[in-house]
């Protein structure tokens, strides 16, 4: 599964584009097959993770990240990709167990969040209205972009 998600290296894309595509492919693979995320987290030293590290590392290197920072950069990307993908897959499984109407489930949570104490939870209350219709894939890619911008600013 991971080999399929990694696909063939793309030679005409920028490192940012390649990392985004790789991250989204892994996100979609783990969403469709949650066991893949579990396998990756249970076997972090095995070849599936090594293949991901290699693909990410090649792109981080191509971005011009200093050698001393490459391991930390790739570790941050890998942790974000796997962690968020596994959490998203778990949320989807929970949603199916609760009846499968994602927007209704999130709307109910948003309503509860809107009723929280305004002084104790000002941020959560401020995002409650956006929560029911948010796009998990777009939010995931926004996180990847934040990491990539941070790496680019240090090159």
Coordinates of N, CA and C in Angstrom, one line a residue:
X1 N 0.8 -1.2 0.0 CA 0.0 0.0 0.0 C 0.9 1.3 0.0
X2 N 1.9 1.3 0.8 CA 2.7 2.5 0.9 C 3.5 2.7 -0.4
X3 N 3.9 1.6 -1.0 CA 4.6 1.7 -2.3 C 3.7 2.3 -3.3
X4 N 2.5 1.9 -3.3 CA 1.5 2.5 -4.3 C 1.3 3.9 -4.0
X5 N 1.1 4.3 -2.7 CA 0.9 5.7 -2.3 C 2.1 6.6 -2.7
X6 N 3.3 6.0 -2.6 CA 4.5 6.8 -3.0 C 4.6 7.0 -4.5
X7 N 4.1 6.0 -5.3 CA 4.1 6.2 -6.7 C 5.5 6.3 -7.2
X8 N 5.7 6.7 -8.4 CA 7.0 7.0 -9.1 C 7.4 8.4 -8.8
X9 N 8.7 8.6 -8.6 CA 9.2 10.0 -8.4 C 8.8 10.9 -9.6
X10 N 8.4 12.1 -9.3 CA 8.1 13.0 -10.3 C 9.3 13.9 -10.5
X11 N 9.8 14.0 -11.7 CA 11.0 14.7 -11.9 C 10.8 16.2 -12.3
X12 N 9.6 16.6 -12.8 CA 9.4 17.9 -13.3 C 8.6 18.8 -12.3
X13 N 8.4 18.3 -11.1 CA 7.7 19.1 -10.1 C 8.7 19.6 -9.1
X14 N 8.3 20.7 -8.5 CA 9.2 21.3 -7.4 C 9.2 20.4 -6.2
X15 N 10.2 20.6 -5.3 CA 10.1 19.8 -4.1 C 8.9 20.0 -3.3
X16 N 8.4 21.3 -3.2 CA 7.1 21.6 -2.5 C 6.0 20.8 -3.1
X17 N 5.8 20.8 -4.4 CA 4.7 20.1 -5.1 C 4.8 18.6 -4.9
X18 N 6.1 18.1 -4.9 CA 6.3 16.7 -4.7 C 5.9 16.2 -3.3
X19 N 6.3 17.0 -2.3 CA 6.0 16.7 -0.9 C 4.5 16.8 -0.7
X20 N 3.8 17.8 -1.3 CA 2.4 17.9 -1.1 C 1.7 16.8 -1.7
X21 N 2.1 16.3 -2.9 CA 1.5 15.2 -3.6 C 1.7 13.9 -2.8
X22 N 2.9 13.7 -2.3 CA 3.2 12.5 -1.5 C 2.4 12.5 -0.3
X23 N 2.3 13.6 0.4 CA 1.6 13.7 1.7 C 0.1 13.4 1.4
X24 N -0.5 14.0 0.4 CA -1.9 13.8 0.1 C -2.2 12.4 -0.3
X25 N -1.3 11.8 -1.0 CA -1.4 10.4 -1.4 C -1.4 9.5 -0.2
X26 N -0.5 9.7 0.8 CA -0.5 9.0 2.0 C -1.7 9.2 2.8
X27 N -2.2 10.5 2.9 CA -3.4 10.8 3.6 C -4.6 10.1 3.1
X28 N -4.7 10.0 1.7 CA -5.8 9.3 1.1 C -5.7 7.8 1.3
X29 N -4.5 7.3 1.3 CA -4.3 5.9 1.5 C -4.7 5.5 2.9
X30 N -4.3 6.2 3.9 CA -4.6 5.9 5.2 C -6.1 6.1 5.5
X31 N -6.7 7.1 4.8 CA -8.2 7.3 5.0 C -8.9 6.1 4.5
X32 N -8.5 5.6 3.3 CA -9.2 4.5 2.7 C -8.9 3.1 3.4
X33 N -7.7 3.0 4.0 CA -7.2 1.8 4.6 C -6.6 2.2 5.9
X34 N -7.4 2.4 7.0 CA -6.8 2.9 8.3 C -5.7 2.0 8.8
X35 N -5.7 0.7 8.5 CA -4.7 -0.2 9.0 C -3.3 0.2 8.6
X36 N -3.2 0.9 7.4 CA -1.9 1.3 7.0 C -1.2 2.3 8.0
X37 N -2.0 3.2 8.5 CA -1.5 4.1 9.5 C -1.1 3.4 10.8
X38 N -1.8 2.4 11.2 CA -1.5 1.6 12.3 C -0.2 0.8 12.1
X39 N -0.1 0.3 10.9 CA 1.2 -0.5 10.5 C 2.4 0.4 10.6
X40 N 2.2 1.6 10.1 CA 3.4 2.6 10.0 C 3.8 3.0 11.4
X41 N 2.8 3.2 12.3 CA 3.2 3.6 13.7 C 3.7 2.5 14.5
X42 N 3.3 1.2 14.2 CA 3.8 0.1 15.0 C 5.2 -0.4 14.5
X43 N 5.6 0.0 13.3 CA 6.8 -0.5 12.7 C 7.6 0.7 12.1
X44 N 8.0 1.6 12.9 CA 8.7 2.8 12.4 C 10.0 2.6 11.8
X45 N 10.6 1.5 12.0 CA 12.0 1.2 11.5 C 12.0 0.3 10.3
X46 N 10.8 -0.1 9.8 CA 10.7 -1.0 8.7 C 10.7 -0.3 7.4
X47 N 10.8 -1.1 6.3 CA 10.9 -0.5 4.9 C 9.8 0.5 4.5
X48 N 8.5 0.2 4.9 CA 7.6 1.2 4.4 C 7.9 2.6 4.9
X49 N 8.3 2.8 6.2 CA 8.6 4.1 6.7 C 10.0 4.5 6.1
X50 N 10.9 3.6 5.9 CA 12.2 4.0 5.3 C 12.0 4.5 3.9
X51 N 11.1 4.0 3.2 CA 10.8 4.5 1.8 C 10.2 5.9 1.9
X52 N 9.3 6.1 2.8 CA 8.7 7.5 3.0 C 9.8 8.4 3.4
X53 N 10.7 8.1 4.4 CA 11.8 8.9 4.8 C 12.7 9.3 3.6
X54 N 13.0 8.3 2.8 CA 13.8 8.5 1.6 C 13.2 9.5 0.6
X55 N 11.9 9.3 0.3 CA 11.3 10.2 -0.6 C 11.2 11.6 -0.1
X56 N 10.8 11.8 1.2 CA 10.8 13.1 1.8 C 12.2 13.7 1.9
X57 N 13.1 12.9 2.3 CA 14.5 13.4 2.4 C 15.1 13.9 1.1
X58 N 14.8 13.2 0.0 CA 15.3 13.7 -1.3 C 14.7 15.1 -1.6
X59 N 13.5 15.3 -1.2 CA 12.8 16.6 -1.5 C 13.3 17.7 -0.6
X60 N 13.5 17.3 0.7 CA 14.0 18.3 1.6 C 15.4 18.7 1.2
X61 N 16.2 17.8 0.8 CA 17.6 18.0 0.3 C 17.5 18.9 -0.9
X62 N 16.6 18.7 -1.8 CA 16.4 19.5 -3.0 C 16.0 20.9 -2.7
X63 N 15.3 21.1 -1.6 CA 14.9 22.4 -1.2 C 16.1 23.2 -0.7
X64 N 17.2 22.6 -0.4 CA 18.4 23.3 0.1 C 18.5 23.4 1.6
X65 N 17.7 22.6 2.3 CA 17.8 22.5 3.7 C 19.2 22.0 4.1
X66 N 19.8 22.7 5.0 CA 21.2 22.3 5.5 C 21.2 20.9 6.0
X67 N 22.2 20.2 5.7 CA 22.3 18.8 6.1 C 22.0 18.6 7.6
X68 N 22.5 19.5 8.5 CA 22.3 19.4 9.9 C 20.8 19.5 10.3
X69 N 20.0 20.1 9.4 CA 18.6 20.2 9.7 C 17.7 19.3 9.0
X70 N 18.2 18.4 8.1 CA 17.4 17.6 7.2 C 16.7 16.5 8.0
X71 N 17.3 15.9 9.0 CA 16.6 14.9 9.8 C 15.4 15.5 10.5
X72 N 15.6 16.6 11.2 CA 14.5 17.2 11.9 C 13.4 17.6 10.9
X73 N 13.8 18.1 9.8 CA 12.7 18.5 8.8 C 11.9 17.3 8.3
X74 N 12.6 16.2 8.0 CA 11.9 15.0 7.5 C 11.1 14.4 8.7
X75 N 11.6 14.4 9.9 CA 10.9 13.9 11.0 C 9.6 14.7 11.3
X76 N 9.7 16.0 11.1 CA 8.5 16.8 11.3 C 7.5 16.5 10.3
X77 N 7.9 16.4 9.0 CA 7.0 16.1 7.9 C 6.3 14.7 8.1
X78 N 7.2 13.7 8.4 CA 6.7 12.4 8.6 C 5.7 12.3 9.8
X79 N 6.0 13.0 10.9 CA 5.1 12.9 12.1 C 3.8 13.6 11.8
X80 N 3.9 14.7 11.1 CA 2.6 15.4 10.7 C 1.8 14.6 9.8
X81 N 2.4 14.1 8.7 CA 1.7 13.3 7.7 C 1.0 12.1 8.3
X82 N 1.8 11.3 9.0 CA 1.2 10.0 9.6 C 0.3 10.4 10.8
X83 N 0.7 11.3 11.6 CA -0.2 11.6 12.8 C -1.6 12.2 12.4
X84 N -1.6 13.1 11.5 CA -2.8 13.7 11.1 C -3.7 12.7 10.3
X85 N -3.0 12.0 9.4 CA -3.7 11.0 8.6 C -4.4 9.9 9.5
X86 N -3.6 9.4 10.5 CA -4.2 8.4 11.4 C -5.4 9.0 12.1
X87 N -5.2 10.2 12.6 CA -6.3 10.9 13.4 C -7.5 11.1 12.5
X88 N -7.3 11.5 11.2 CA -8.4 11.7 10.3 C -9.2 10.4 10.0
X89 N -8.4 9.3 9.8 CA -9.0 8.0 9.6 C -9.8 7.5 10.8
X90 N -9.3 7.8 12.0 CA -10.0 7.4 13.3 C -11.3 8.2 13.4
X91 N -11.2 9.5 13.0 CA -12.4 10.4 13.1 C -13.5 9.8 12.1
X92 N -13.0 9.4 10.9 CA -14.0 8.9 9.9 C -14.6 7.6 10.5
X93 N -13.8 6.7 11.1 CA -14.4 5.5 11.7 C -15.4 5.8 12.8
X94 N -15.1 6.8 13.6 CA -16.0 7.2 14.7 C -17.2 7.7 14.1
X95 N -17.1 8.5 13.0 CA -18.3 9.1 12.4 C -19.2 8.1 11.8
X96 N -18.6 7.0 11.2 CA -19.5 5.9 10.7 C -20.2 5.2 11.9
X97 N -19.5 5.1 13.0 CA -20.1 4.4 14.1 C -21.2 5.2 14.7
X98 N -21.1 6.6 14.5 CA -22.2 7.4 15.1 C -23.3 7.7 14.0
X99 N -23.3 7.0 12.9 CA -24.4 7.2 12.0 C -24.0 7.7 10.6
X100 N -22.8 8.2 10.5 CA -22.2 8.5 9.2 C -22.5 9.9 8.6
X101 N -23.3 10.7 9.3 CA -23.6 12.0 8.8 C -22.6 13.0 9.4
X102 N -21.5 13.1 8.7 CA -20.3 13.9 9.2 C -20.7 15.4 9.6
X103 N -21.4 16.0 8.7 CA -21.8 17.4 8.9 C -22.7 17.5 10.1
X104 N -23.6 16.6 10.3 CA -24.5 16.7 11.4 C -23.8 16.4 12.7
X105 N -22.9 15.5 12.7 CA -22.1 15.2 13.9 C -21.2 16.4 14.3
X106 N -20.6 17.0 13.3 CA -19.7 18.2 13.5 C -20.6 19.4 13.9
X107 N -21.8 19.5 13.4 CA -22.7 20.6 13.7 C -23.1 20.5 15.2
X108 N -23.3 19.3 15.6 CA -23.7 19.1 17.1 C -22.5 19.5 18.0
X109 N -21.3 19.1 17.6 CA -20.1 19.5 18.4 C -20.0 21.0 18.4
X110 N -20.1 21.6 17.2 CA -20.0 23.0 17.1 C -21.0 23.8 17.9
X111 N -22.2 23.3 18.0 CA -23.2 23.9 18.8 C -22.8 23.8 20.3
X112 N -22.3 22.7 20.7 CA -21.8 22.5 22.1 C -20.6 23.5 22.4
X113 N -19.7 23.6 21.4 CA -18.6 24.5 21.6 C -19.0 26.0 21.7
X114 N -20.1 26.3 20.9 CA -20.6 27.7 20.9 C -21.2 28.0 22.3
X115 N -21.6 27.0 23.0 CA -22.2 27.3 24.4 C -21.1 27.3 25.5
X116 N -19.9 27.0 25.2 CA -18.8 27.0 26.2 C -18.6 28.4 26.8
X117 N -18.1 28.5 27.9 CA -17.8 29.7 28.6 C -16.9 30.6 27.7
X118 N -17.3 31.8 27.4 CA -16.6 32.7 26.5 C -15.2 33.1 27.0
X119 N -15.1 33.2 28.3 CA -13.8 33.6 28.9 C -12.8 32.5 28.9
X120 N -13.3 31.3 29.1 CA -12.4 30.1 29.2 C -12.1 29.5 27.8
X121 N -13.0 29.7 26.8 CA -12.8 29.1 25.5 C -13.0 30.1 24.3
X122 N -12.3 31.2 24.3 CA -12.6 32.2 23.3 C -12.3 31.7 21.9
X123 N -11.2 31.0 21.8 CA -10.8 30.5 20.4 C -11.7 29.5 19.9
X124 N -12.0 28.5 20.7 CA -12.9 27.4 20.3 C -14.2 27.9 19.9
X125 N -14.7 28.9 20.7 CA -16.0 29.5 20.3 C -15.9 30.2 19.0
X126 N -14.8 30.8 18.7 CA -14.6 31.6 17.5 C -14.6 30.7 16.2
X127 N -14.2 29.5 16.3 CA -14.1 28.6 15.2 C -15.3 27.7 15.1
X128 N -16.2 27.7 16.0 CA -17.3 26.7 16.1 C -18.1 26.8 14.8
X129 N -18.4 27.9 14.3 CA -19.3 28.1 13.1 C -18.6 27.5 11.8
X130 N -17.3 27.5 11.8 CA -16.6 26.9 10.6 C -16.4 25.4 10.7
X131 N -16.6 24.8 11.9 CA -16.2 23.4 12.1 C -17.1 22.5 11.3
X132 N -18.4 22.6 11.2 CA -19.2 21.6 10.5 C -18.9 21.4 9.1
X133 N -18.4 22.4 8.4 CA -18.2 22.3 6.9 C -16.7 22.3 6.6
X134 N -15.8 22.2 7.5 CA -14.4 22.3 7.2 C -14.0 21.1 6.3
X135 N -12.9 21.3 5.5 CA -12.4 20.3 4.6 C -11.2 19.7 5.2
X136 N -11.2 18.4 5.6 CA -10.1 17.8 6.2 C -8.9 17.8 5.3
X137 N -9.1 17.5 4.0 CA -7.9 17.4 3.1 C -7.3 18.8 2.9
X138 N -8.1 19.8 2.8 CA -7.6 21.2 2.6 C -6.8 21.6 3.9
X139 N -7.4 21.3 5.1 CA -6.7 21.6 6.3 C -5.4 20.9 6.5
X140 N -5.4 19.6 6.0 CA -4.2 18.8 6.1 C -3.1 19.4 5.2
X141 N -3.5 19.8 4.0 CA -2.5 20.5 3.1 C -2.0 21.8 3.6
X142 N -2.9 22.5 4.3 CA -2.5 23.8 4.9 C -1.4 23.6 5.9
X143 N -1.5 22.5 6.7 CA -0.5 22.2 7.6 C 0.9 21.8 6.9
X144 N 0.8 21.1 5.9 CA 2.0 20.8 5.1 C 2.6 22.1 4.6
X145 N 1.8 23.0 4.1 CA 2.3 24.2 3.6 C 2.9 25.1 4.7
X146 N 2.4 25.0 5.9 CA 3.0 25.7 7.0 C 4.4 25.2 7.3
X147 N 4.5 23.9 7.3 CA 5.8 23.3 7.5 C 6.8 23.6 6.4
X148 N 6.3 23.5 5.1 CA 7.2 23.8 4.0 C 7.6 25.3 4.0
X149 N 6.7 26.2 4.3 CA 7.1 27.6 4.4 C 8.2 27.8 5.5
X150 N 8.0 27.2 6.6 CA 9.0 27.3 7.7 C 10.3 26.8 7.2
X151 N 10.3 25.6 6.5 CA 11.6 25.1 6.0 C 12.2 26.1 5.0
X152 N 11.4 26.6 4.1 CA 11.9 27.5 3.1 C 12.5 28.8 3.7
X153 N 11.9 29.2 4.8 CA 12.4 30.5 5.4 C 13.8 30.3 6.1
X154 N 14.2 29.0 6.2 CA 15.5 28.7 6.9 C 16.6 28.3 5.9
X155 N 16.2 28.3 4.6 CA 17.2 27.9 3.6 C 18.1 29.1 3.2

